[in-house]
Structures are given as structure tokens and as C-alpha cells.
Amino acid sequence: MSTEVLSGKGLAALIQQRAQDEARLLEYEGQRPSLAVVVATDDESTHWYVRSIERAAERAGIGCRILDLGHDATEQVLASVLKDLSAEPTVNGIILQTPLPAGVRTDGLVGLIAPEKDIDGANPLSLGRLAVGQPAFAPATAQAVVELLEHFQVPLAGRNVAVVGRSAVVGKPLSLLLLEKDATVTICHSKSGALERYTRPADVVVVAAGRTGLLTGSHVSPASVVIDVGTNVLPDGSLVGDVDEASVTGVAAALTPVPGGVGSVTTALLLLHTAEAARAQARLLEKPALVSGTAG
Amino acid sequence: MSTEVLSGKGLAALIQQRAQDEARLLEYEGQRPSLAVVVATDDESTHWYVRSIERAAERAGIGCRILDLGHDATEQVLASVLKDLSAEPTVNGIILQTPLPAGVRTDGLVGLIAPEKDIDGANPLSLGRLAVGQPAFAPATAQAVVELLEHFQVPLAGRNVAVVGRSAVVGKPLSLLLLEKDATVTICHSKSGALERYTRPADVVVVAAGRTGLLTGSHVSPASVVIDVGTNVLPDGSLVGDVDEASVTGVAAALTPVPGGVGSVTTALLLLHTAEAARAQARLLEKPALVSGTAG
């Protein structure tokens, strides 16, 4: 059988356009949505990725400041920059880009990102709010998976979805988003033993484990829709996912490519979140009465 | 076959004793752990439950203040009480007891409980911290399930666990705790369709749906360990779980009773959390240098 390739590019363009439209609307009010990306690494692929966000932001009419603090930035410096950005009214969205310098504890730092500017859902409070159904930005990658599935009209309600990977940036928040869509969610990981026990009966299999070639044709069935969240850089510099594309193609019903699948949607979502954050923050400034209440 | 009854009473007594020991240790430093329970309902079974917490606290040497704000308490009053308790140094643990008066939004209120006093893991920040592996109090019921399983030496690592129910107080936090124990977790709910598809192959089935008789013998297998989190009050005032005890008995390997199962452990954990919170807060007062850092 032929396996349908679920490219993310069409959806990414749609979301990018929506971010641009949002930005244009804000222009009427003299606002320009603005994103700040904090970087503290020499890693080339990270810098390449951050520049791709910058270019996409430019195209959408969204400001993007890259704060490169260098590979030897201390936790104190990072903390102080994140606090300043959280307090700075001209910044609407904040990304703390990993990897961080050795010894720096990411945990404490992400808690310093103001929740209303936490457009990549890195602050634990954002994750907790997602879990209880309160408004919050989901991590963009996790949301990209759900948006892709909905874009290709893959049913989720009542369906069996296996998520391979239990990270705080993808597996866990994605599971929350899928539950919100009424899917039955199984979270598998490195200690799950024979993965096919969970992935073969699943209608949708999402792989976000960061291991090249982890999911093969023997893990899936002809009905499986497979979403590959992996982004592994091979020694030759090329990018591959967690799915063994050659063996899954011809077995599964559908598969997202890497690159050109989830990743492209993720970047577009970061911009849309920034525009949405800017709009929400503009509203707060306008009508303070709307936000006073018991939570203050 | 005979189904083992997994009573929670032995474990509850052990945890209660540990809470008492912690409280006694704090006495040497002139401290007395203290719990505040905020109530705003006329519901009799709630008052009965809160009094049972109070009695258990007394036995453990833990102070317990019940703040009964009445069934017509407004959101503003509840918010102001929660803020005061969060700021009050003599209060170490805070419980906002449900149900709340109609129209009161629990969501915003639980966010007002100081995370270090949130001994029932009600604040979304506590849930988010659990998700990312940061220190936080888990909701006591969710933790009681894991403690019970470990007490009876039910293996979790690499095992297939089905959780029926996706609430923010049990299903979701419990799934996080089980993942932490390296279980593979499937979260089922009212839209999952045929439950047995997920529960029969599971080594452990936890039912937390709030529906009398939801899990029957046909949903389980001879290897299943069944944990019943349900607490449903029948018209005659008696308490039953979500498991159809008669039909599961004789099929499953083991089953927790209701009452006398998860519930008894939950109350003991609330006290232990209060004692732990008191100790952590006493330490903070003593050695402020230990807690200054990037997260402040």
C-alpha cells in the first residue's frame, strides 16, 4: 500500500499568514508584536534554527530580537535577562533556547518567563494551566502535532493514540492536548519494553523520543497515522526524525516527513503565539477593568 | 480464583505515624505544623470528611483550623481568605475543600494557594512542577494510589497501567506520578469507547471516574490489580467506589475496597504533607542563604 506523506508546509503557510494578519491588525493600534529569543550556545544548528525563526518573524511583520549571551553565560545573567524581558512592555513573547551552558539549571530559569509571554509553554505554570484547562500557551511542537492532525482531518475523539516519549516539552503537554480532543492516550517511553504492543493497535502514533530509527514498519499497522517529531542531526549535517522512513513507508497509512513536517508548523505557531500574546497584552493595557478579579 | 483485598488501613497507619513523628521533631524547635481547611458548603458528607481530617490531625499532633465560610461565600471572600492564609506564617498547609458555592470559579482560587503550602496539589503550578520533575506536592489522592501500589509491592516499571478518568485532581496527576515510576500509562475516559480494550491488557487498572459500577469483571483479567478511587455516596448514605465489587471479585488478582482503600491513605498523606511543608518552611526561615538563587 502507499503511505500518504503529510507535509507540514501547507499548514505552516496558513498559520504564518494568520500570524501576519494578526500583526497587521495590531499595526492599526500602533503596536508591533515582538519576540525575544535568548541564546547561550555555540551550537551551529541552534543558531541556524534561531535565524530561521528570525526570518519567518520578519516575513510576518513581527519583531524578533536575538539575545546571544554566549556559551559561557551564567545562570545569574540568564535569570536577570529573563526577568528584564518579562517586565519589558515592548517584548510580547520570550523563548529560552536550549541547549544552555553546562551546569545551568533550565528548571528555575523557565519559571522566570512571565506566563503571558511564555509563547513556547516552557514555564511549568503554563503546563499546569494546560492540565487544568486554563488559558495558556502550549509548547509549540506539541501543539503543532495536534494542528497537523486536525489539518489532515485525522479523527481524534475516541481514538487510540500512542505517544512515544514523555518529555516535558513534547510528550507530556501533547498528551494533555490530545486528551482535550477526547483521544485515549497511551504514553510510552524507553522503559516500556516492546513498543509495538502499544503502537500497533493505535490509530495515531506520535514519536518524540529523539532516537534515530526508533519506529520501524513492525511497530505500525496499515491504519496507523504516524507523526514524527524527532529532529536528529546526523554526522553529515542532515536532519532525520525518529521514524525509519524506509521501513514505515508502505506499511502505515500516513507519515509526516522530517524535515518539512512538524517542524515547519512549530515555527509558524511560535509567531502566531507572539501575535496573540501581543494582542492580549494590548487589551490588558486598554481595559484594566476586564482583568481585575480574584486571580490578581 | 480468589481476589486479594488491598486494604489501605495498614499503610494509612504507617503514614499517619510518620506524620506524627515529623510533627514531634518540629516540636523540639518550638514549631507545630498547622493545616487550614477552607469550607464553603452545607454538604453533610463534606463536613463529615473535613471533621475526619481534623480528628486525624489531632492524633498526629498537627493543628487543624477549619474555616467555614458558609454556603453563600463569595469568590471575593474566598480569595481574600486564601491570600491571608498563604501569607500567614503560622499556617503550613492549605486545603480548599470542594464543592464550592455555585458560580464560584475554583480555577482562579486554587492559583492563590501558596505553592509551598499547597499540600493537596490544587494549584496548577504544583501540577506543572510535577510534570517537569520539580519539587511539588502531588494531589493526595493521586499519590495515595502510587503509595498503595508500592506498599503492596506491585511492580510499576515497564508495566502497562490503565487510568480511567482524566480529572485534574486524580487522572492527570496520577498519570504523571506513574510515568515517574516508569510505567506505561494509558489515560481512558468517558469518550474512550469500549474500556476493556485498554483495561483488560493492563497489569494495573486505576478507576477514578466517579461512576458507580463503571468497572466490571468483563473489564479485567486474572492478572489485573484494580485500584478503586471512586467515592460515590448512595441515597442510603453508604459509600461505594467505581468498581462493581461483586463482579470483579473472583476475576481480578487484587482490588482495593471502598471505604478503607485509597481514601484512608489520602487523609494520612495530607497530614504528612503538612508536616513536610512545616519543616521546609522552618528551614527557609532558618537559613535564607539556602533558598536565595535564580528562582527568587
XYZ file of C-alpha atoms in Angstrom, chain A:
296
model
C 0.000 0.000 0.000
C 1.075 3.569 -0.454
C 1.780 5.706 2.553
C 0.479 9.250 2.339
C 3.093 11.921 3.071
C 1.676 14.556 5.421
C 3.743 17.644 4.644
C 3.580 20.447 7.192
C 4.326 23.157 4.685
C 0.770 23.998 3.623
C -0.424 24.302 7.208
C 2.702 26.246 8.195
C 1.956 28.768 5.451
C -1.640 29.135 6.647
C -0.552 29.738 10.251
C 2.224 32.086 9.160
C -0.372 34.058 7.175
C -2.650 34.231 10.205
C 0.226 35.490 12.363
C 0.896 38.138 9.712
C -2.778 39.161 9.632
C -2.826 39.449 13.422
C 0.326 41.565 13.303
C -1.209 43.838 10.675
C -4.348 44.328 12.770
C -2.196 45.386 15.711
C -0.422 47.892 13.491
C -3.649 49.931 13.330
C -3.271 50.383 17.050
C 0.360 51.381 16.727
C 1.551 48.040 18.073
C 4.176 45.730 16.614
C 4.309 42.217 18.109
C 7.791 41.430 19.251
C 9.578 38.212 20.133
C 12.797 37.835 22.130
C 14.927 34.701 21.751
C 17.575 34.117 24.418
C 20.506 32.007 23.194
C 23.567 30.831 25.132
C 25.349 28.262 22.997
C 27.850 27.991 20.160
C 25.927 25.090 18.677
C 25.611 25.803 14.961
C 22.331 24.015 14.332
C 20.744 26.022 17.158
C 21.899 29.275 15.610
C 20.632 28.121 12.244
C 17.242 27.352 13.810
C 17.045 30.696 15.609
C 17.880 32.561 12.409
C 15.067 30.679 10.655
C 12.650 31.927 13.332
C 14.004 35.449 12.831
C 13.460 35.311 9.077
C 9.933 33.926 9.468
C 9.143 36.654 12.027
C 10.360 39.328 9.625
C 8.136 37.978 6.862
C 5.156 38.096 9.241
C 5.834 41.662 10.362
C 6.805 40.532 13.844
C 9.852 41.970 15.553
C 12.478 39.459 16.655
C 15.385 40.230 18.977
C 18.033 37.566 19.407
C 19.913 37.963 22.665
C 23.075 35.936 22.275
C 24.590 35.709 25.750
C 27.423 33.432 24.686
C 28.238 29.828 25.545
C 29.657 30.807 28.945
C 26.646 32.779 30.176
C 25.977 32.197 33.872
C 22.654 31.247 35.402
C 22.575 34.645 37.135
C 22.951 36.523 33.858
C 20.335 34.371 32.149
C 17.956 34.877 35.070
C 18.398 38.614 35.051
C 17.832 38.835 31.277
C 14.650 36.723 31.512
C 13.320 38.892 34.343
C 14.035 42.060 32.384
C 12.333 40.720 29.267
C 9.325 39.588 31.316
C 8.963 43.124 32.664
C 9.686 44.936 29.385
C 6.416 46.159 27.795
C 7.787 46.163 24.230
C 8.506 42.424 24.382
C 5.429 40.200 23.899
C 6.931 36.740 23.593
C 10.018 35.090 25.105
C 11.854 31.924 24.067
C 14.699 30.479 26.131
C 16.520 28.436 23.516
C 18.215 25.181 24.535
C 20.906 23.898 24.859
C 22.101 26.076 27.748
C 25.664 26.165 29.126
C 26.675 23.127 31.188
C 25.648 23.411 34.834
C 22.886 25.919 34.192
C 19.590 24.677 35.616
C 16.884 25.217 32.985
C 14.175 24.375 35.557
C 14.494 27.528 37.609
C 15.027 29.748 34.582
C 11.865 28.855 32.664
C 9.847 29.710 35.767
C 11.035 33.302 35.310
C 9.336 33.707 31.933
C 6.126 35.681 32.504
C 3.273 33.242 31.734
C 1.578 35.716 29.381
C 4.811 35.919 27.330
C 5.607 32.215 27.561
C 4.787 31.549 23.894
C 6.597 28.202 23.839
C 4.942 26.899 27.020
C 8.235 26.427 28.877
C 7.168 27.695 32.323
C 5.767 24.838 34.463
C 2.825 27.105 35.256
C 1.862 27.033 31.560
C 1.894 23.231 31.618
C -0.162 23.160 34.823
C -2.693 25.571 33.358
C -2.995 23.390 30.260
C -3.611 20.402 32.526
C -6.495 22.086 34.346
C -7.940 23.675 31.217
C -6.946 27.252 31.966
C -5.734 29.527 29.157
C -2.007 29.071 28.489
C 0.341 28.705 25.536
C 1.146 25.078 24.797
C 4.689 24.181 23.798
C 4.665 24.921 20.063
C 5.909 21.477 18.999
C 3.184 19.676 20.946
C 0.551 21.983 19.519
C 1.968 21.552 16.008
C 1.253 17.821 16.219
C -2.400 18.392 17.068
C -2.788 21.140 14.447
C -1.297 18.853 11.786
C -3.650 16.015 12.690
C -6.644 18.336 12.549
C -5.437 19.908 9.292
C -5.403 16.480 7.659
C -8.749 15.669 9.288
C -7.431 12.715 11.237
C -10.155 11.937 13.800
C -9.034 12.077 17.421
C -12.155 11.793 19.578
C -12.458 8.273 20.944
C -9.356 7.180 19.004
C -6.380 5.314 20.360
C -3.254 7.484 20.241
C 0.196 6.263 21.288
C 2.724 8.935 22.223
C 6.308 7.659 22.329
C 8.318 9.965 24.600
C 7.478 11.520 27.964
C 9.406 14.807 27.871
C 8.064 17.986 29.454
C 8.385 19.783 26.108
C 6.576 17.318 23.857
C 5.264 14.015 25.259
C 3.525 15.296 28.384
C 1.966 18.503 27.013
C 0.982 16.686 23.812
C -0.818 14.053 25.870
C -2.773 16.815 27.622
C -3.726 18.399 24.283
C -4.816 15.031 22.873
C -6.946 14.308 25.964
C -8.566 17.693 25.400
C -9.536 16.362 21.936
C -11.097 13.294 23.578
C -8.420 10.874 22.369
C -7.447 7.910 24.555
C -3.728 8.444 25.110
C -1.001 5.929 25.900
C 2.348 7.416 26.897
C 5.246 5.075 26.095
C 8.948 5.613 26.732
C 12.341 3.972 26.951
C 11.173 1.654 29.767
C 8.006 0.485 28.021
C 9.501 -2.699 26.640
C 8.081 -3.921 23.326
C 6.729 -0.698 21.826
C 4.611 -2.468 19.197
C 2.330 -3.673 21.977
C 1.106 -0.082 22.262
C 1.828 1.379 18.825
C 0.376 -1.319 16.550
C -3.192 -1.111 17.846
C -3.039 2.714 17.844
C -4.877 4.797 15.246
C -2.247 7.521 15.584
C 1.388 7.077 16.651
C 3.410 10.150 17.631
C 7.148 9.605 18.065
C 9.051 12.185 20.100
C 11.911 10.270 21.636
C 14.969 11.775 19.948
C 16.256 8.405 18.696
C 17.017 7.842 15.031
C 15.294 4.817 13.543
C 13.294 4.093 16.703
C 9.978 3.404 14.972
C 10.035 0.831 12.194
C 7.475 -0.844 9.963
C 6.985 -3.634 12.507
C 5.705 -1.086 15.040
C 2.785 0.114 12.926
C -0.272 -1.171 11.121
C -1.902 -0.271 7.782
C -4.333 2.006 9.633
C -1.631 3.949 11.504
C -1.108 7.654 11.017
C 2.478 8.309 12.112
C 3.695 11.723 13.271
C 7.461 12.079 13.515
C 8.551 14.760 15.994
C 12.208 13.699 16.078
C 14.887 16.096 14.875
C 18.205 14.295 14.903
C 21.231 15.836 13.219
C 23.371 13.175 11.515
C 27.186 13.485 11.362
C 26.883 14.698 7.759
C 24.681 17.571 8.981
C 21.434 16.229 7.561
C 18.254 16.152 9.623
C 16.276 12.951 10.263
C 13.377 12.060 12.529
C 12.775 9.162 14.928
C 10.990 7.104 12.278
C 12.758 4.644 9.997
C 11.097 6.180 6.954
C 12.089 3.412 4.544
C 10.517 0.626 6.600
C 7.392 2.535 7.705
C 6.637 3.714 4.153
C 4.453 1.090 2.534
C 3.134 -0.139 5.892
C 1.492 2.831 7.644
C -1.407 4.823 6.242
C 0.375 8.155 6.538
C 3.639 9.682 7.778
C 4.962 13.205 8.326
C 8.362 13.877 6.743
C 11.443 15.246 8.526
C 12.283 17.947 7.609
C 9.099 19.552 6.310
C 6.639 18.035 8.752
C 6.009 19.052 12.364
C 8.988 21.428 12.485
C 7.710 23.877 9.917
C 4.379 24.147 11.721
C 6.175 24.713 15.045
C 7.978 27.855 13.857
C 4.755 29.310 12.441
C 2.976 28.637 15.740
C 5.660 30.495 17.700
C 4.881 33.565 15.584
C 1.126 33.155 15.929
C 1.525 32.817 19.699
C 3.628 36.001 19.740
C 0.938 37.899 17.832
C -1.760 36.509 20.141
C 0.303 37.425 23.196
C 0.759 40.948 21.845
C -2.981 41.308 21.292
C -3.796 40.018 24.779
C -1.234 42.349 26.330
C -2.551 45.319 24.325
C -6.064 44.540 25.584
C -4.845 44.406 29.163
C -3.342 47.889 28.828
C -6.512 49.255 27.282
C -9.148 47.901 29.617
C -7.698 47.142 33.011
C -11.213 46.591 34.389
C -11.502 43.379 32.372
C -8.638 41.729 34.154
C -9.112 42.791 37.708
C -10.644 39.967 39.661
C -9.936 37.288 42.173
C -6.813 35.967 40.493
C -4.817 39.209 40.829
